[in-house]
Amino acid sequence: MHDMGTNFYHEHFNDWFLETFFDTYIIIMIYMFFPIPDIPPAMGLAATISAIYIIYYVLFLGSLNLGEHSRFGETIENLFYYISLNMMCTYFLIMREIVVRASFLDRHQYVMEDIALRSARATERIFLHTILPPQIAQPIQDEIRNRIKIGQKHHDLPSNKRDRVIAIQMHPDVSILYADIVNYTHLTTTLSVKELVTLLHELYARFDNAASRYAVQRIKFLGDCYYCVAGLIKPDPAHAICCVNLGLCMIDIIREVRDEVQIGIDIRVGVHSGSLFAGVLGSAKLQYDIWGQDVLIANKLEATGMPGQVHVSERTLQMVKNMYEVYPGTKAARTDAFLQKHNIITYLIISINDKGKRTELDSESNDSFNVIQHQESSSGLVLSEELKKMPLGPNGFSLLVGKLFNLKNHQELPSMSRVEIGTFFLNFRNPALEYNYLHQPDYMFKYSVLLAWCCAMSLIYLHLLFDDKHNSSGLYFDLLTFVTLSLILLLAWYKKICFWRYSMHCHNYSRLSCALFRMADSLQCSLLKRITVYTYFMITYILIVYMILDNCNEAEFQLAMIESIVYKYEQDAKCFSSWQLSCSVVLIIFMTIIFTRIPFTMKIIASLFISVIYSSIFLFQFDDVINDGGATNPYFPPEYAHLIMIIITLCTLYLQERQAEFNNKINYKWREELLKKQEDARITDQSITILLHNILPAHVVNIYLTSVAKCELYYEDYEMVAVMFASLQNFDLTLPNLHILNDIIVHFDQILYFYREDNLVEKIKIVGCTYMAACGLDLRFSSLISNGTGRGDSVFQEIHRERVSDESAQMANYTLTEKREEVVLVLTTFALDLMRTLWVCKNNYMNLSMDRAVFNADISIGISCGEVMAGVVGASQVHYDIWGNAVNMASRMDSTGVAGEIQVTEETAVILSKYGIECNYRGMTFVKGLGMLPTYFVGITSSFEFVNIGEKSLMSNASNPHSSETST
């Protein structure tokens, strides 16, 4: 109102005709600087201001003595100008809102993804550290990730399972603790699966807490055996004291649990100090283990110890410095051949009630998932803190000023913008990142073209309005410009128009329409084509302005001015309206800067070029036209007002677009980082899955993630499972032999991949030189978790061959019992494959130029079948294990077996006979805890094939037990 009031005052009282000066600034300020939270109010306010100015022009110009043509033409041109300016400012405001909201959403997603990634990595680290100590976990973790990445890039390349470097380390000064639960066999045969899993979970969880307190690394637990090492992760001079204290604590724990559950259990503990090798063998079901002579000694100390007491060697006793009440060792230790061979003198340390020391153990919790849940619950706080760190704008100038004046705050600016984005032109310093940013598709391209078309139409109208000469070339140029720009506009909007028209019903587009769609998409996605369109618009603007200026004959204009002064009449001839032309140049500057997805440097150079060239030519060559066009203030030269309007518009748009460009690039950088984090999170999830499959059987992984991870007990019960123990005989666990053992285990693990169809063979664990596996751990046959549907017949060649040779193969359908008993044949076939693989390995090593005595071992295998209980013991440190009489018998079949033979129980032999496999009666064999039992050797030829019994019956062999010698 001040602007129009000043003009009205000077026109009526001083007879001075003044132009409005603040209309452009006011509209720009409404859209760019006013704190209006929404777009419609800003548009309404700016439209109201524009309407007031239009009404003012109509009334004010109507009161002047101007021709009807001039008054109407200038009013229409002002109307075009305000409409175009409002459209461009609205577009700029919308783009800024999109950028600001996208910045918030991108930052929100970035922070949430970062929290999720940290949680996933923490979970991965927890899973990995349940089976591997930190010093070995990282190489294994990196190897798993590299395999995932290589597998994604080369889907057709076979996975090499043997390329992992064996991870074995030597530890020269440690203490080893072995603990064995007394009366464990009775527990597995009398307790239900739920009671057994609950009891073991309670015991092992408390043992783990105690081990954590005494800085002892738990290696693994094998049914009733729990063993760990002190001084393994970090050297500890008091490692012997830690192990002895842990042993005494474990004795108190098991007695406390015994009193609670009223079950007759106890524990034997053996501790020995020395050196060992530790590492990971194989390629499936990775398990950290220890080897060495001192490990065997610690195991013997446990086996020859007494329940409720810690059985230590003389070396360990020397390291604890008489801190305990000590008694001589057991008689069994003094008569043990292995201990006597190594001159081991043993002692007993009596348990002292240590409840005062253990009060903190029960209060401590190693449940790492609580840590993860705590991280997830605090994600809102983390998000709030991260959003406060969002960069508010480019810091080039503030950083420069901070450096010049040595301000303290200049170092607190966002590191991302300070390091990776340029100061003035906001280019990424990483050329690849800048290239990818510039080549993004421009989904706002059609709106930019629409605004550019409106600006061009305003210039064409201005050219026609002041083209008094009516040159045919100018008219042809205007017509050509209108047609070409309209075609570009139609091409950019054709797809959108078709969508509006046919969105409610199906429509078959013609080939021409499809071609136009592809052309529009090409313009939208191609940076070069967008720059071409942008450059064409800019050149068109410059040419129209040039023609407007060229149409003005300044000599004629000056003569007309002189005549009007001399003869005292109003000058009717005008070259052009200086203020309307300058306003049109303001629109051009707008378009050069707000055109989306054009390199920021190019837009700034184009706007500077147009501003400088126009100001130079217009101000210095058309000063008479400028003075005749009217001033904005009687005391201020009009050429300065024109220059100020151009400069202020240019600077305002540069700063605003600089802010928008900065936000766009920061958003793009965040999106790139977000994609990396999502990829890392995906790889981490895959790594977790791989790790879980290396800890748990395949059918337990999904259940573990949903139930066991929530600290819920998980257990299974099976009526028929085949269990196998395979041990290398005469194999000394020296360092060279450990490398050979790793190679053998890797070959054994590779065989597992051929047994992943029906009746899956699961690797359970490796204990020293013993390979344990089971078949039949299928939820379909579990009495607790049942699923009645099957997956089809087995594909194993051995099963198919034996079915064909046996009479049962003629049956159309197998009964459920026969289906369950098939696991015995599958596991026996797997055992035979192990023997074949070992024979190949032996031949390969014999052909190498090395000492033949390095590898001369053979394998003994024991197989049993029957009821088995299974479950996951522990939630923070998961361990899947199986228990039951079948497991105990399979272990005894292996320990009492013969090298080169597969020894089975009588029940197993009966089942194998149904499939035509001959089992030779060995005799009555002594089995620890059960006495003398009949055992059998599976018939195997020299070429490692099963011996078919043909017409013979197993029972006829069994009726004459004196035909074979009794083995004890």
GROMACS .gro file of C-alpha atoms in nm, residues 490-705:
model
  216
  490LEU     CA    1   0.266  -3.149  -2.548
  491LEU     CA    2   0.532  -3.419  -2.553
  492ALA     CA    3   0.611  -3.365  -2.185
  493TRP     CA    4   0.243  -3.368  -2.084
  494TYR     CA    5   0.102  -3.621  -2.330
  495LYS     CA    6   0.139  -3.918  -2.096
  496LYS     CA    7  -0.019  -3.727  -1.807
  497ILE     CA    8  -0.309  -3.611  -2.026
  498CYS     CA    9  -0.372  -3.967  -2.143
  499PHE     CA   10  -0.371  -4.083  -1.783
  500TRP     CA   11  -0.628  -3.821  -1.686
  501ARG     CA   12  -0.846  -3.916  -1.980
  502TYR     CA   13  -0.830  -4.295  -1.968
  503SER     CA   14  -0.754  -4.365  -1.601
  504MET     CA   15  -1.109  -4.479  -1.531
  505HIS     CA   16  -1.126  -4.745  -1.802
  506CYS     CA   17  -0.899  -4.963  -2.015
  507HIS     CA   18  -0.764  -4.819  -2.335
  508ASN     CA   19  -0.541  -4.959  -2.607
  509TYR     CA   20  -0.289  -4.695  -2.705
  510SER     CA   21  -0.174  -4.658  -3.063
  511ARG     CA   22   0.183  -4.700  -3.175
  512LEU     CA   23   0.214  -4.323  -3.202
  513SER     CA   24   0.106  -4.281  -2.842
  514CYS     CA   25   0.350  -4.547  -2.725
  515ALA     CA   26   0.628  -4.377  -2.921
  516LEU     CA   27   0.542  -4.043  -2.758
  517PHE     CA   28   0.544  -4.212  -2.417
  518ARG     CA   29   0.892  -4.347  -2.480
  519MET     CA   30   1.013  -4.009  -2.603
  520ALA     CA   31   0.877  -3.838  -2.292
  521ASP     CA   32   1.041  -4.096  -2.067
  522SER     CA   33   1.366  -4.048  -2.259
  523LEU     CA   34   1.351  -3.672  -2.201
  524GLN     CA   35   1.277  -3.731  -1.836
  525CYS     CA   36   1.561  -3.977  -1.780
  526SER     CA   37   1.837  -3.836  -2.000
  527LEU     CA   38   2.049  -3.554  -1.861
  528LEU     CA   39   2.180  -3.461  -2.204
  529LYS     CA   40   1.831  -3.427  -2.349
  530ARG     CA   41   1.711  -3.224  -2.051
  531ILE     CA   42   2.006  -2.989  -2.091
  532THR     CA   43   1.924  -2.962  -2.462
  533VAL     CA   44   1.564  -2.859  -2.385
  534TYR     CA   45   1.683  -2.621  -2.115
  535THR     CA   46   1.938  -2.462  -2.347
  536TYR     CA   47   1.677  -2.428  -2.624
  537PHE     CA   48   1.444  -2.239  -2.391
  538MET     CA   49   1.722  -2.010  -2.272
  539ILE     CA   50   1.836  -1.933  -2.627
  540THR     CA   51   1.476  -1.864  -2.724
  541TYR     CA   52   1.438  -1.618  -2.436
  542ILE     CA   53   1.758  -1.439  -2.529
  543LEU     CA   54   1.657  -1.413  -2.894
  544ILE     CA   55   1.313  -1.270  -2.810
  545VAL     CA   56   1.466  -1.010  -2.578
  546TYR     CA   57   1.723  -0.932  -2.845
  547MET     CA   58   1.449  -0.874  -3.104
  548ILE     CA   59   1.258  -0.649  -2.865
  549LEU     CA   60   1.570  -0.440  -2.813
  550ASP     CA   61   1.659  -0.451  -3.182
  551ASN     CA   62   1.315  -0.324  -3.285
  552CYS     CA   63   1.383  -0.003  -3.099
  553ASN     CA   64   1.546   0.268  -3.316
  554GLU     CA   65   1.692   0.489  -3.050
  555ALA     CA   66   1.761   0.777  -3.297
  556GLU     CA   67   1.393   0.793  -3.398
  557PHE     CA   68   1.294   0.761  -3.037
  558GLN     CA   69   1.517   1.054  -2.938
  559LEU     CA   70   1.380   1.264  -3.228
  560ALA     CA   71   1.026   1.191  -3.119
  561MET     CA   72   1.115   1.293  -2.767
  562ILE     CA   73   1.262   1.625  -2.888
  563GLU     CA   74   0.957   1.697  -3.101
  564SER     CA   75   0.725   1.625  -2.812
  565ILE     CA   76   0.917   1.868  -2.598
  566VAL     CA   77   0.938   2.140  -2.865
  567TYR     CA   78   0.580   2.117  -2.985
  568LYS     CA   79   0.446   2.032  -2.642
  569TYR     CA   80   0.247   1.719  -2.714
  570GLU     CA   81   0.251   1.378  -2.557
  571GLN     CA   82   0.485   1.135  -2.721
  572ASP     CA   83   0.284   0.849  -2.864
  573ALA     CA   84   0.569   0.639  -3.004
  574LYS     CA   85   0.746   0.400  -2.770
  575CYS     CA   86   1.022   0.148  -2.829
  576PHE     CA   87   0.916  -0.077  -2.543
  577SER     CA   88   0.819  -0.056  -2.180
  578SER     CA   89   1.143  -0.069  -1.984
  579TRP     CA   90   0.983  -0.196  -1.666
  580GLN     CA   91   0.784  -0.467  -1.837
  581LEU     CA   92   1.096  -0.584  -2.018
  582SER     CA   93   1.291  -0.591  -1.692
  583CYS     CA   94   1.009  -0.787  -1.530
  584SER     CA   95   1.024  -1.032  -1.818
  585VAL     CA   96   1.398  -1.069  -1.760
  586VAL     CA   97   1.315  -1.141  -1.394
  587LEU     CA   98   1.098  -1.429  -1.516
  588ILE     CA   99   1.383  -1.551  -1.734
  589ILE     CA  100   1.619  -1.548  -1.435
  590PHE     CA  101   1.356  -1.743  -1.243
  591MET     CA  102   1.340  -2.005  -1.515
  592THR     CA  103   1.717  -2.038  -1.549
  593ILE     CA  104   1.741  -2.124  -1.179
  594ILE     CA  105   1.427  -2.319  -1.087
  595PHE     CA  106   1.437  -2.556  -1.387
  596THR     CA  107   1.480  -2.891  -1.210
  597ARG     CA  108   1.752  -3.154  -1.254
  598ILE     CA  109   1.988  -2.923  -1.440
  599PRO     CA  110   2.344  -2.893  -1.307
  600PHE     CA  111   2.352  -2.617  -1.047
  601THR     CA  112   2.670  -2.473  -1.195
  602MET     CA  113   2.508  -2.446  -1.536
  603LYS     CA  114   2.203  -2.269  -1.395
  604ILE     CA  115   2.414  -2.017  -1.206
  605ILE     CA  116   2.632  -1.947  -1.511
  606ALA     CA  117   2.324  -1.904  -1.733
  607SER     CA  118   2.153  -1.668  -1.488
  608LEU     CA  119   2.472  -1.464  -1.443
  609PHE     CA  120   2.524  -1.447  -1.819
  610ILE     CA  121   2.169  -1.325  -1.885
  611SER     CA  122   2.179  -1.076  -1.599
  612VAL     CA  123   2.515  -0.928  -1.693
  613ILE     CA  124   2.447  -0.909  -2.068
  614TYR     CA  125   2.101  -0.761  -2.025
  615SER     CA  126   2.218  -0.506  -1.767
  616SER     CA  127   2.515  -0.402  -1.979
  617ILE     CA  128   2.320  -0.357  -2.305
  618PHE     CA  129   1.997  -0.227  -2.157
  619LEU     CA  130   2.143   0.024  -1.911
  620PHE     CA  131   2.418   0.167  -2.125
  621GLN     CA  132   2.252   0.177  -2.470
  622PHE     CA  133   1.888   0.251  -2.387
  623ASP     CA  134   1.916   0.510  -2.114
  624ASP     CA  135   1.666   0.738  -2.290
  625VAL     CA  136   1.411   0.458  -2.302
  626ILE     CA  137   1.475   0.383  -1.937
  627ASN     CA  138   1.426   0.747  -1.837
  628ASP     CA  139   1.110   0.770  -2.045
  629GLY     CA  140   0.976   0.449  -1.887
  630GLY     CA  141   0.938   0.616  -1.553
  631ALA     CA  142   1.116   0.616  -1.222
  632THR     CA  143   1.020   0.447  -0.900
  633ASN     CA  144   1.127   0.744  -0.695
  634PRO     CA  145   1.171   1.107  -0.802
  635TYR     CA  146   1.508   1.123  -0.629
  636PHE     CA  147   1.646   0.786  -0.749
  637PRO     CA  148   1.773   0.723  -1.105
  638PRO     CA  149   1.554   0.466  -1.283
  639GLU     CA  150   1.852   0.274  -1.428
  640TYR     CA  151   1.967   0.198  -1.073
  641ALA     CA  152   1.621   0.073  -0.984
  642HIS     CA  153   1.630  -0.165  -1.283
  643LEU     CA  154   1.976  -0.287  -1.185
  644ILE     CA  155   1.879  -0.336  -0.822
  645MET     CA  156   1.573  -0.540  -0.919
  646ILE     CA  157   1.787  -0.769  -1.137
  647ILE     CA  158   2.058  -0.806  -0.872
  648ILE     CA  159   1.819  -0.868  -0.583
  649THR     CA  160   1.622  -1.123  -0.785
  650LEU     CA  161   1.941  -1.300  -0.889
  651CYS     CA  162   2.088  -1.307  -0.537
  652THR     CA  163   1.760  -1.413  -0.376
  653LEU     CA  164   1.707  -1.697  -0.619
  654TYR     CA  165   2.071  -1.805  -0.597
  655LEU     CA  166   2.059  -1.829  -0.218
  656GLN     CA  167   1.723  -2.002  -0.216
  657GLU     CA  168   1.821  -2.244  -0.490
  658ARG     CA  169   2.154  -2.302  -0.319
  659GLN     CA  170   1.968  -2.406  -0.007
  660ALA     CA  171   1.741  -2.635  -0.211
  661GLU     CA  172   2.037  -2.780  -0.403
  662PHE     CA  173   2.220  -2.841  -0.078
  663ASN     CA  174   1.920  -3.023   0.068
  664ASN     CA  175   1.879  -3.224  -0.251
  665LYS     CA  176   2.240  -3.333  -0.246
  666ILE     CA  177   2.234  -3.410   0.124
  667ASN     CA  178   1.919  -3.613   0.066
  668TYR     CA  179   2.083  -3.793  -0.222
  669LYS     CA  180   2.389  -3.865  -0.010
  670TRP     CA  181   2.165  -3.996   0.267
  671ARG     CA  182   1.978  -4.212   0.019
  672GLU     CA  183   2.306  -4.354  -0.107
  673GLU     CA  184   2.415  -4.421   0.249
  674LEU     CA  185   2.071  -4.562   0.320
  675LEU     CA  186   2.101  -4.806   0.030
  676LYS     CA  187   2.441  -4.911   0.162
  677LYS     CA  188   2.301  -4.958   0.510
  678GLN     CA  189   2.007  -5.154   0.373
  679GLU     CA  190   2.248  -5.370   0.176
  680ASP     CA  191   2.465  -5.414   0.485
  681ALA     CA  192   2.157  -5.497   0.690
  682ARG     CA  193   2.047  -5.749   0.427
  683ILE     CA  194   2.392  -5.907   0.421
  684THR     CA  195   2.394  -5.905   0.800
  685ASP     CA  196   2.055  -6.079   0.806
  686GLN     CA  197   2.187  -6.337   0.561
  687SER     CA  198   2.497  -6.372   0.775
  688ILE     CA  199   2.277  -6.425   1.081
  689THR     CA  200   2.084  -6.692   0.891
  690ILE     CA  201   2.409  -6.863   0.789
  691LEU     CA  202   2.537  -6.844   1.144
  692LEU     CA  203   2.211  -6.985   1.277
  693HIS     CA  204   2.229  -7.269   1.027
  694ASN     CA  205   2.583  -7.328   1.156
  695ILE     CA  206   2.452  -7.347   1.512
  696LEU     CA  207   2.108  -7.500   1.479
  697PRO     CA  208   1.944  -7.752   1.247
  698ALA     CA  209   1.759  -7.607   0.952
  699HIS     CA  210   1.414  -7.681   1.092
  700VAL     CA  211   1.492  -7.500   1.419
  701VAL     CA  212   1.620  -7.172   1.270
  702ASN     CA  213   1.281  -7.010   1.204
  703ILE     CA  214   1.143  -7.137   1.532
  704TYR     CA  215   1.446  -7.001   1.712
  705LEU     CA  216   1.397  -6.652   1.568
   0.00000   0.00000   0.00000
